[in-house]
Amino acid sequence: MSDAGGVTRVVERLRAAGCVFAEEEAEMLLSTAAGPDELDLMVERRASGLPLEQVVGWASFAGLRIEVDGGVFVPRRRTEFLVGHAVELARPGAVCVDLCCGSGAAGAVLLAEVEGAEVHASDIEPAAVRCARRNVEPRGGRVYEGDLFAPLPRELRGRVGVLVANVPYVPTEEIGLLPPEARDHEPLVTLDGGADGLDVLRRVAGEAPEWLAPGGHLLVETSERQADSALAVMSAAGLAPRVVTSEEWWATIVVATRP
């Protein structure tokens, strides 16, 4: 499986399919496949455009191995910047919520990195909920199926110290410009943020003050060009927001605090 000739053939097939990081992807496929037949099938699926993480069934995220099923939003590397700030803000024993949790990557990291964290996660997609439960619940968290805050236990109101909401923020008219991996293989509900990309953010910001503890934080990912509008949305909801950017991660996040 790891002979030089085999590696070269896999790299060549991936490169011919347009995979920019063919060498790294080949290594991941070779380390996952149980034998030549499975490897051949994996390479074929990847070459057809299926996201690498859905092909191998997992993603590396903030040092954790996160299971990723077909049809589930793949956690982005840049989102590690968002989750890293959430970890920094969470005190030991903090109540944390991961909205639009997808695979549950953020919730899993909070459980792994924040001592005694109480983590609750939710998603509207049944496939995502099934996947997130395998990543979050063995680590001690809880995952619920439903729309944003709706399925969360009522007793969390006013107690949440850190609320991570990786909401969809791509404007509807720009969905077609996304890479095929995303637009063809990830649920539209995880990508489409409405006309200006901020529809879901408005809903989250509008309800967040009811759930956050005094001094609690809401963290969302956005684009650089949407940052000012996101700030206005947070401020209108009665939160105190600030923008944090990283050139290294090519990431922009908004951190909003309940006064």
PDB file of C-alpha atoms in Angstrom:
ATOM      1  CA  MET A   1       0.000   0.000   0.000  1.00  0.00           C
ATOM      2  CA  SER A   2       2.827   2.397   0.727  1.00  0.00           C
ATOM      3  CA  ASP A   3       5.264   1.436  -2.080  1.00  0.00           C
ATOM      4  CA  ALA A   4       6.661   4.358  -4.050  1.00  0.00           C
ATOM      5  CA  GLY A   5       5.065   3.190  -7.296  1.00  0.00           C
ATOM      6  CA  GLY A   6       1.634   2.960  -5.679  1.00  0.00           C
ATOM      7  CA  VAL A   7       1.942   6.411  -4.177  1.00  0.00           C
ATOM      8  CA  THR A   8       2.998   7.869  -7.521  1.00  0.00           C
ATOM      9  CA  ARG A   9       0.040   6.309  -9.329  1.00  0.00           C
ATOM     10  CA  VAL A  10      -2.426   7.663  -6.778  1.00  0.00           C
ATOM     11  CA  VAL A  11      -0.876  11.130  -6.957  1.00  0.00           C
ATOM     12  CA  GLU A  12      -1.049  11.105 -10.732  1.00  0.00           C
ATOM     13  CA  ARG A  13      -4.733  10.110 -10.742  1.00  0.00           C
ATOM     14  CA  LEU A  14      -5.603  12.794  -8.222  1.00  0.00           C
ATOM     15  CA  ARG A  15      -3.613  15.451 -10.034  1.00  0.00           C
ATOM     16  CA  ALA A  16      -5.296  14.547 -13.320  1.00  0.00           C
ATOM     17  CA  ALA A  17      -8.641  15.067 -11.588  1.00  0.00           C
ATOM     18  CA  GLY A  18      -7.596  18.571 -10.550  1.00  0.00           C
ATOM     19  CA  CYS A  19      -6.743  17.950  -6.895  1.00  0.00           C
ATOM     20  CA  VAL A  20      -4.377  20.769  -5.932  1.00  0.00           C
ATOM     21  CA  PHE A  21      -2.929  18.986  -2.895  1.00  0.00           C
ATOM     22  CA  ALA A  22      -2.581  15.603  -4.572  1.00  0.00           C
ATOM     23  CA  GLU A  23       0.434  14.462  -2.543  1.00  0.00           C
ATOM     24  CA  GLU A  24      -1.192  15.204   0.819  1.00  0.00           C
ATOM     25  CA  GLU A  25      -4.478  13.654  -0.293  1.00  0.00           C
ATOM     26  CA  ALA A  26      -2.729  10.534  -1.546  1.00  0.00           C
ATOM     27  CA  GLU A  27      -1.074  10.087   1.840  1.00  0.00           C
ATOM     28  CA  MET A  28      -4.433  10.382   3.594  1.00  0.00           C
ATOM     29  CA  LEU A  29      -6.083   7.887   1.256  1.00  0.00           C
ATOM     30  CA  LEU A  30      -3.236   5.397   1.525  1.00  0.00           C
ATOM     31  CA  SER A  31      -3.263   5.571   5.323  1.00  0.00           C
ATOM     32  CA  THR A  32      -7.015   4.953   5.447  1.00  0.00           C
ATOM     33  CA  ALA A  33      -7.662   2.283   2.801  1.00  0.00           C
ATOM     34  CA  ALA A  34      -7.706  -1.317   4.056  1.00  0.00           C
ATOM     35  CA  GLY A  35      -6.397  -2.719   0.769  1.00  0.00           C
ATOM     36  CA  PRO A  36      -5.834  -2.066  -2.949  1.00  0.00           C
ATOM     37  CA  ASP A  37      -9.497  -2.495  -3.907  1.00  0.00           C
ATOM     38  CA  GLU A  38     -10.706  -0.031  -1.281  1.00  0.00           C
ATOM     39  CA  LEU A  39      -7.947   2.386  -2.239  1.00  0.00           C
ATOM     40  CA  ASP A  40      -8.973   2.231  -5.894  1.00  0.00           C
ATOM     41  CA  LEU A  41     -12.598   2.954  -4.957  1.00  0.00           C
ATOM     42  CA  MET A  42     -11.563   5.850  -2.721  1.00  0.00           C
ATOM     43  CA  VAL A  43      -9.412   7.404  -5.429  1.00  0.00           C
ATOM     44  CA  GLU A  44     -12.259   7.011  -7.922  1.00  0.00           C
ATOM     45  CA  ARG A  45     -14.723   8.705  -5.554  1.00  0.00           C
ATOM     46  CA  ARG A  46     -12.302  11.533  -4.828  1.00  0.00           C
ATOM     47  CA  ALA A  47     -11.546  12.024  -8.528  1.00  0.00           C
ATOM     48  CA  SER A  48     -15.299  12.296  -9.167  1.00  0.00           C
ATOM     49  CA  GLY A  49     -15.391  15.374  -6.912  1.00  0.00           C
ATOM     50  CA  LEU A  50     -16.484  13.964  -3.544  1.00  0.00           C
ATOM     51  CA  PRO A  51     -14.824  15.877  -0.669  1.00  0.00           C
ATOM     52  CA  LEU A  52     -11.763  14.042   0.609  1.00  0.00           C
ATOM     53  CA  GLU A  53     -13.091  13.989   4.164  1.00  0.00           C
ATOM     54  CA  GLN A  54     -16.310  12.315   3.043  1.00  0.00           C
ATOM     55  CA  VAL A  55     -14.281   9.767   1.072  1.00  0.00           C
ATOM     56  CA  VAL A  56     -12.128   8.693   4.032  1.00  0.00           C
ATOM     57  CA  GLY A  57     -14.850   9.303   6.631  1.00  0.00           C
ATOM     58  CA  TRP A  58     -12.972  11.734   8.850  1.00  0.00           C
ATOM     59  CA  ALA A  59     -11.337  15.152   9.043  1.00  0.00           C
ATOM     60  CA  SER A  60      -8.418  16.426  11.065  1.00  0.00           C
ATOM     61  CA  PHE A  61      -9.634  19.436  13.049  1.00  0.00           C
ATOM     62  CA  ALA A  62      -7.737  21.225  15.834  1.00  0.00           C
ATOM     63  CA  GLY A  63      -5.809  18.079  16.633  1.00  0.00           C
ATOM     64  CA  LEU A  64      -8.870  15.822  16.754  1.00  0.00           C
ATOM     65  CA  ARG A  65     -10.047  13.167  14.325  1.00  0.00           C
ATOM     66  CA  ILE A  66     -13.643  14.138  13.518  1.00  0.00           C
ATOM     67  CA  GLU A  67     -15.887  11.616  11.793  1.00  0.00           C
ATOM     68  CA  VAL A  68     -17.534  13.015   8.649  1.00  0.00           C
ATOM     69  CA  ASP A  69     -20.333  11.221   6.793  1.00  0.00           C
ATOM     70  CA  GLY A  70     -21.449  11.707   3.219  1.00  0.00           C
ATOM     71  CA  GLY A  71     -23.827  14.646   2.878  1.00  0.00           C
ATOM     72  CA  VAL A  72     -22.505  16.352   6.014  1.00  0.00           C
ATOM     73  CA  PHE A  73     -20.799  19.774   6.009  1.00  0.00           C
ATOM     74  CA  VAL A  74     -17.037  19.275   6.135  1.00  0.00           C
ATOM     75  CA  PRO A  75     -15.339  21.276   8.921  1.00  0.00           C
ATOM     76  CA  ARG A  76     -13.055  23.901   7.376  1.00  0.00           C
ATOM     77  CA  ARG A  77      -9.516  24.430   8.555  1.00  0.00           C
ATOM     78  CA  ARG A  78     -10.148  28.185   8.880  1.00  0.00           C
ATOM     79  CA  THR A  79     -12.889  27.435  11.410  1.00  0.00           C
ATOM     80  CA  GLU A  80     -10.141  26.313  13.791  1.00  0.00           C
ATOM     81  CA  PHE A  81      -9.528  30.058  14.251  1.00  0.00           C
ATOM     82  CA  LEU A  82     -13.132  30.539  15.400  1.00  0.00           C
ATOM     83  CA  VAL A  83     -13.047  27.559  17.746  1.00  0.00           C
ATOM     84  CA  GLY A  84      -9.652  28.555  19.123  1.00  0.00           C
ATOM     85  CA  HIS A  85     -11.119  31.874  20.272  1.00  0.00           C
ATOM     86  CA  ALA A  86     -14.088  30.067  21.799  1.00  0.00           C
ATOM     87  CA  VAL A  87     -11.723  27.869  23.808  1.00  0.00           C
ATOM     88  CA  GLU A  88      -9.804  30.925  25.023  1.00  0.00           C
ATOM     89  CA  LEU A  89     -13.004  32.617  26.192  1.00  0.00           C
ATOM     90  CA  ALA A  90     -14.515  29.576  27.906  1.00  0.00           C
ATOM     91  CA  ARG A  91     -13.834  29.293  31.619  1.00  0.00           C
ATOM     92  CA  PRO A  92     -13.507  25.894  33.318  1.00  0.00           C
ATOM     93  CA  GLY A  93     -16.954  24.365  33.689  1.00  0.00           C
ATOM     94  CA  ALA A  94     -18.488  26.765  31.156  1.00  0.00           C
ATOM     95  CA  VAL A  95     -21.824  26.036  29.534  1.00  0.00           C
ATOM     96  CA  CYS A  96     -21.110  25.999  25.785  1.00  0.00           C
ATOM     97  CA  VAL A  97     -23.441  25.703  22.807  1.00  0.00           C
ATOM     98  CA  ASP A  98     -22.537  24.749  19.245  1.00  0.00           C
ATOM     99  CA  LEU A  99     -25.316  25.869  16.871  1.00  0.00           C
ATOM    100  CA  CYS A 100     -25.379  24.709  13.237  1.00  0.00           C
ATOM    101  CA  CYS A 101     -22.976  22.100  14.537  1.00  0.00           C
ATOM    102  CA  GLY A 102     -22.596  19.982  11.405  1.00  0.00           C
ATOM    103  CA  SER A 103     -20.236  17.155  12.289  1.00  0.00           C
ATOM    104  CA  GLY A 104     -19.920  18.534  15.823  1.00  0.00           C
ATOM    105  CA  ALA A 105     -16.286  19.542  15.380  1.00  0.00           C
ATOM    106  CA  ALA A 106     -16.541  22.718  17.470  1.00  0.00           C
ATOM    107  CA  GLY A 107     -18.362  20.972  20.299  1.00  0.00           C
ATOM    108  CA  ALA A 108     -15.816  18.148  20.323  1.00  0.00           C
ATOM    109  CA  VAL A 109     -12.933  20.605  20.615  1.00  0.00           C
ATOM    110  CA  LEU A 110     -14.615  22.524  23.434  1.00  0.00           C
ATOM    111  CA  LEU A 111     -15.075  19.267  25.343  1.00  0.00           C
ATOM    112  CA  ALA A 112     -11.461  18.293  24.743  1.00  0.00           C
ATOM    113  CA  GLU A 113      -9.919  21.661  25.587  1.00  0.00           C
ATOM    114  CA  VAL A 114     -12.123  23.292  28.253  1.00  0.00           C
ATOM    115  CA  GLU A 115     -11.941  21.652  31.656  1.00  0.00           C
ATOM    116  CA  GLY A 116     -15.363  20.513  32.837  1.00  0.00           C
ATOM    117  CA  ALA A 117     -17.200  22.110  29.922  1.00  0.00           C
ATOM    118  CA  GLU A 118     -20.929  21.390  29.566  1.00  0.00           C
ATOM    119  CA  VAL A 119     -21.492  21.250  25.815  1.00  0.00           C
ATOM    120  CA  HIS A 120     -24.784  21.192  23.906  1.00  0.00           C
ATOM    121  CA  ALA A 121     -24.976  21.119  20.102  1.00  0.00           C
ATOM    122  CA  SER A 122     -27.803  21.300  17.580  1.00  0.00           C
ATOM    123  CA  ASP A 123     -28.391  21.065  13.848  1.00  0.00           C
ATOM    124  CA  ILE A 124     -31.453  20.956  11.619  1.00  0.00           C
ATOM    125  CA  GLU A 125     -29.990  18.273   9.314  1.00  0.00           C
ATOM    126  CA  PRO A 126     -30.700  14.692  10.507  1.00  0.00           C
ATOM    127  CA  ALA A 127     -27.526  13.358   8.839  1.00  0.00           C
ATOM    128  CA  ALA A 128     -25.432  15.976  10.632  1.00  0.00           C
ATOM    129  CA  VAL A 129     -27.048  15.157  13.969  1.00  0.00           C
ATOM    130  CA  ARG A 130     -26.260  11.452  13.567  1.00  0.00           C
ATOM    131  CA  CYS A 131     -22.660  12.290  12.740  1.00  0.00           C
ATOM    132  CA  ALA A 132     -22.283  14.879  15.512  1.00  0.00           C
ATOM    133  CA  ARG A 133     -23.567  12.460  18.119  1.00  0.00           C
ATOM    134  CA  ARG A 134     -20.646  10.126  17.344  1.00  0.00           C
ATOM    135  CA  ASN A 135     -18.174  12.991  17.740  1.00  0.00           C
ATOM    136  CA  VAL A 136     -19.696  14.845  20.694  1.00  0.00           C
ATOM    137  CA  GLU A 137     -21.582  12.456  22.935  1.00  0.00           C
ATOM    138  CA  PRO A 138     -18.722   9.992  23.624  1.00  0.00           C
ATOM    139  CA  ARG A 139     -16.782  13.022  24.899  1.00  0.00           C
ATOM    140  CA  GLY A 140     -19.605  13.944  27.278  1.00  0.00           C
ATOM    141  CA  GLY A 141     -21.719  16.431  25.309  1.00  0.00           C
ATOM    142  CA  ARG A 142     -25.308  16.322  24.047  1.00  0.00           C
ATOM    143  CA  VAL A 143     -26.596  16.769  20.489  1.00  0.00           C
ATOM    144  CA  TYR A 144     -30.149  17.769  19.514  1.00  0.00           C
ATOM    145  CA  GLU A 145     -32.018  17.834  16.199  1.00  0.00           C
ATOM    146  CA  GLY A 146     -33.910  20.998  15.353  1.00  0.00           C
ATOM    147  CA  ASP A 147     -33.770  24.583  14.175  1.00  0.00           C
ATOM    148  CA  LEU A 148     -31.116  26.664  15.955  1.00  0.00           C
ATOM    149  CA  PHE A 149     -32.110  27.182  19.630  1.00  0.00           C
ATOM    150  CA  ALA A 150     -35.469  25.386  19.391  1.00  0.00           C
ATOM    151  CA  PRO A 151     -34.356  21.900  20.533  1.00  0.00           C
ATOM    152  CA  LEU A 152     -32.063  23.084  23.343  1.00  0.00           C
ATOM    153  CA  PRO A 153     -33.092  22.484  26.973  1.00  0.00           C
ATOM    154  CA  ARG A 154     -34.962  25.508  28.315  1.00  0.00           C
ATOM    155  CA  GLU A 155     -32.868  25.509  31.478  1.00  0.00           C
ATOM    156  CA  LEU A 156     -29.875  26.728  29.459  1.00  0.00           C
ATOM    157  CA  ARG A 157     -31.474  30.163  29.009  1.00  0.00           C
ATOM    158  CA  GLY A 158     -29.303  32.852  30.571  1.00  0.00           C
ATOM    159  CA  ARG A 159     -26.516  30.374  31.431  1.00  0.00           C
ATOM    160  CA  VAL A 160     -24.484  30.013  28.218  1.00  0.00           C
ATOM    161  CA  GLY A 161     -20.942  31.301  28.552  1.00  0.00           C
ATOM    162  CA  VAL A 162     -19.796  30.556  25.003  1.00  0.00           C
ATOM    163  CA  LEU A 163     -22.093  30.232  22.005  1.00  0.00           C
ATOM    164  CA  VAL A 164     -20.436  29.147  18.753  1.00  0.00           C
ATOM    165  CA  ALA A 165     -22.651  29.487  15.680  1.00  0.00           C
ATOM    166  CA  ASN A 166     -20.984  28.562  12.412  1.00  0.00           C
ATOM    167  CA  VAL A 167     -23.965  29.848  10.442  1.00  0.00           C
ATOM    168  CA  PRO A 168     -24.209  29.704   6.636  1.00  0.00           C
ATOM    169  CA  TYR A 169     -23.125  33.054   5.227  1.00  0.00           C
ATOM    170  CA  VAL A 170     -22.827  32.642   1.451  1.00  0.00           C
ATOM    171  CA  PRO A 171     -25.290  34.924  -0.399  1.00  0.00           C
ATOM    172  CA  THR A 172     -27.818  32.879  -2.359  1.00  0.00           C
ATOM    173  CA  GLU A 173     -26.709  34.217  -5.742  1.00  0.00           C
ATOM    174  CA  GLU A 174     -23.105  33.179  -5.021  1.00  0.00           C
ATOM    175  CA  ILE A 175     -23.795  29.521  -4.234  1.00  0.00           C
ATOM    176  CA  GLY A 176     -23.059  28.640  -7.853  1.00  0.00           C
ATOM    177  CA  LEU A 177     -19.561  30.130  -7.514  1.00  0.00           C
ATOM    178  CA  LEU A 178     -18.560  27.721  -4.744  1.00  0.00           C
ATOM    179  CA  PRO A 179     -16.208  24.801  -5.502  1.00  0.00           C
ATOM    180  CA  PRO A 180     -18.092  21.717  -6.766  1.00  0.00           C
ATOM    181  CA  GLU A 181     -17.078  19.840  -3.609  1.00  0.00           C
ATOM    182  CA  ALA A 182     -19.252  22.176  -1.564  1.00  0.00           C
ATOM    183  CA  ARG A 183     -22.170  22.996  -3.841  1.00  0.00           C
ATOM    184  CA  ASP A 184     -22.646  19.413  -5.084  1.00  0.00           C
ATOM    185  CA  HIS A 185     -21.950  17.394  -1.942  1.00  0.00           C
ATOM    186  CA  GLU A 186     -22.884  19.487   1.090  1.00  0.00           C
ATOM    187  CA  PRO A 187     -26.462  20.378   2.134  1.00  0.00           C
ATOM    188  CA  LEU A 188     -27.650  23.714   0.724  1.00  0.00           C
ATOM    189  CA  VAL A 189     -28.976  24.695   4.161  1.00  0.00           C
ATOM    190  CA  THR A 190     -25.387  24.683   5.480  1.00  0.00           C
ATOM    191  CA  LEU A 191     -24.197  27.127   2.803  1.00  0.00           C
ATOM    192  CA  ASP A 192     -27.031  29.487   1.829  1.00  0.00           C
ATOM    193  CA  GLY A 193     -27.235  32.581   4.016  1.00  0.00           C
ATOM    194  CA  GLY A 194     -29.990  34.328   2.063  1.00  0.00           C
ATOM    195  CA  ALA A 195     -29.878  37.404  -0.148  1.00  0.00           C
ATOM    196  CA  ASP A 196     -26.999  39.103   1.699  1.00  0.00           C
ATOM    197  CA  GLY A 197     -25.675  36.029   3.492  1.00  0.00           C
ATOM    198  CA  LEU A 198     -26.817  37.243   6.913  1.00  0.00           C
ATOM    199  CA  ASP A 199     -30.312  35.762   7.285  1.00  0.00           C
ATOM    200  CA  VAL A 200     -29.346  33.030   9.752  1.00  0.00           C
ATOM    201  CA  LEU A 201     -26.978  35.338  11.615  1.00  0.00           C
ATOM    202  CA  ARG A 202     -29.878  37.748  12.226  1.00  0.00           C
ATOM    203  CA  ARG A 203     -31.953  34.964  13.724  1.00  0.00           C
ATOM    204  CA  VAL A 204     -29.121  33.774  15.972  1.00  0.00           C
ATOM    205  CA  ALA A 205     -28.243  37.294  17.124  1.00  0.00           C
ATOM    206  CA  GLY A 206     -31.886  38.070  17.831  1.00  0.00           C
ATOM    207  CA  GLU A 207     -32.252  35.155  20.258  1.00  0.00           C
ATOM    208  CA  ALA A 208     -28.718  35.004  21.648  1.00  0.00           C
ATOM    209  CA  PRO A 209     -29.211  37.551  24.475  1.00  0.00           C
ATOM    210  CA  GLU A 210     -31.902  35.311  25.995  1.00  0.00           C
ATOM    211  CA  TRP A 211     -29.492  32.386  26.145  1.00  0.00           C
ATOM    212  CA  LEU A 212     -26.179  34.042  27.005  1.00  0.00           C
ATOM    213  CA  ALA A 213     -25.160  34.584  30.585  1.00  0.00           C
ATOM    214  CA  PRO A 214     -24.139  38.159  31.472  1.00  0.00           C
ATOM    215  CA  GLY A 215     -20.671  38.531  29.981  1.00  0.00           C
ATOM    216  CA  GLY A 216     -21.254  35.506  27.736  1.00  0.00           C
ATOM    217  CA  HIS A 217     -19.940  35.465  24.179  1.00  0.00           C
ATOM    218  CA  LEU A 218     -21.423  34.695  20.772  1.00  0.00           C
ATOM    219  CA  LEU A 219     -18.847  33.784  18.114  1.00  0.00           C
ATOM    220  CA  VAL A 220     -19.610  33.523  14.396  1.00  0.00           C
ATOM    221  CA  GLU A 221     -17.581  33.175  11.232  1.00  0.00           C
ATOM    222  CA  THR A 222     -18.195  35.571   8.355  1.00  0.00           C
ATOM    223  CA  SER A 223     -16.421  37.046   5.351  1.00  0.00           C
ATOM    224  CA  GLU A 224     -14.292  40.171   5.444  1.00  0.00           C
ATOM    225  CA  ARG A 225     -16.720  42.083   3.204  1.00  0.00           C
ATOM    226  CA  GLN A 226     -19.684  41.159   5.425  1.00  0.00           C
ATOM    227  CA  ALA A 227     -17.968  42.063   8.692  1.00  0.00           C
ATOM    228  CA  ASP A 228     -19.384  45.597   9.023  1.00  0.00           C
ATOM    229  CA  SER A 229     -22.914  44.382   8.346  1.00  0.00           C
ATOM    230  CA  ALA A 230     -22.457  41.558  10.854  1.00  0.00           C
ATOM    231  CA  LEU A 231     -21.327  44.092  13.461  1.00  0.00           C
ATOM    232  CA  ALA A 232     -24.481  46.122  12.856  1.00  0.00           C
ATOM    233  CA  VAL A 233     -26.653  43.016  13.261  1.00  0.00           C
ATOM    234  CA  MET A 234     -24.995  42.142  16.577  1.00  0.00           C
ATOM    235  CA  SER A 235     -25.235  45.697  17.885  1.00  0.00           C
ATOM    236  CA  ALA A 236     -28.916  45.921  16.971  1.00  0.00           C
ATOM    237  CA  ALA A 237     -29.499  42.790  19.063  1.00  0.00           C
ATOM    238  CA  GLY A 238     -28.016  44.507  22.117  1.00  0.00           C
ATOM    239  CA  LEU A 239     -24.631  42.778  22.021  1.00  0.00           C
ATOM    240  CA  ALA A 240     -21.183  44.373  22.072  1.00  0.00           C
ATOM    241  CA  PRO A 241     -19.353  43.016  19.003  1.00  0.00           C
ATOM    242  CA  ARG A 242     -15.819  43.146  17.666  1.00  0.00           C
ATOM    243  CA  VAL A 243     -14.172  41.747  14.540  1.00  0.00           C
ATOM    244  CA  VAL A 244     -11.112  39.511  14.699  1.00  0.00           C
ATOM    245  CA  THR A 245      -9.227  38.533  11.539  1.00  0.00           C
ATOM    246  CA  SER A 246      -6.339  36.245  10.691  1.00  0.00           C
ATOM    247  CA  GLU A 247      -4.338  36.373   7.482  1.00  0.00           C
ATOM    248  CA  GLU A 248      -2.730  33.055   8.392  1.00  0.00           C
ATOM    249  CA  TRP A 249      -6.086  31.262   8.583  1.00  0.00           C
ATOM    250  CA  TRP A 250      -7.759  33.494   5.957  1.00  0.00           C
ATOM    251  CA  ALA A 251     -10.541  33.885   8.494  1.00  0.00           C
ATOM    252  CA  THR A 252     -12.822  36.618   9.809  1.00  0.00           C
ATOM    253  CA  ILE A 253     -14.929  36.167  12.931  1.00  0.00           C
ATOM    254  CA  VAL A 254     -17.198  38.342  15.035  1.00  0.00           C
ATOM    255  CA  VAL A 255     -17.124  37.987  18.804  1.00  0.00           C
ATOM    256  CA  ALA A 256     -20.148  39.583  20.477  1.00  0.00           C
ATOM    257  CA  THR A 257     -20.565  39.884  24.252  1.00  0.00           C
ATOM    258  CA  ARG A 258     -23.729  40.205  26.248  1.00  0.00           C
ATOM    259  CA  PRO A 259     -23.279  43.255  28.547  1.00  0.00           C
TER     260      PRO A 259
END
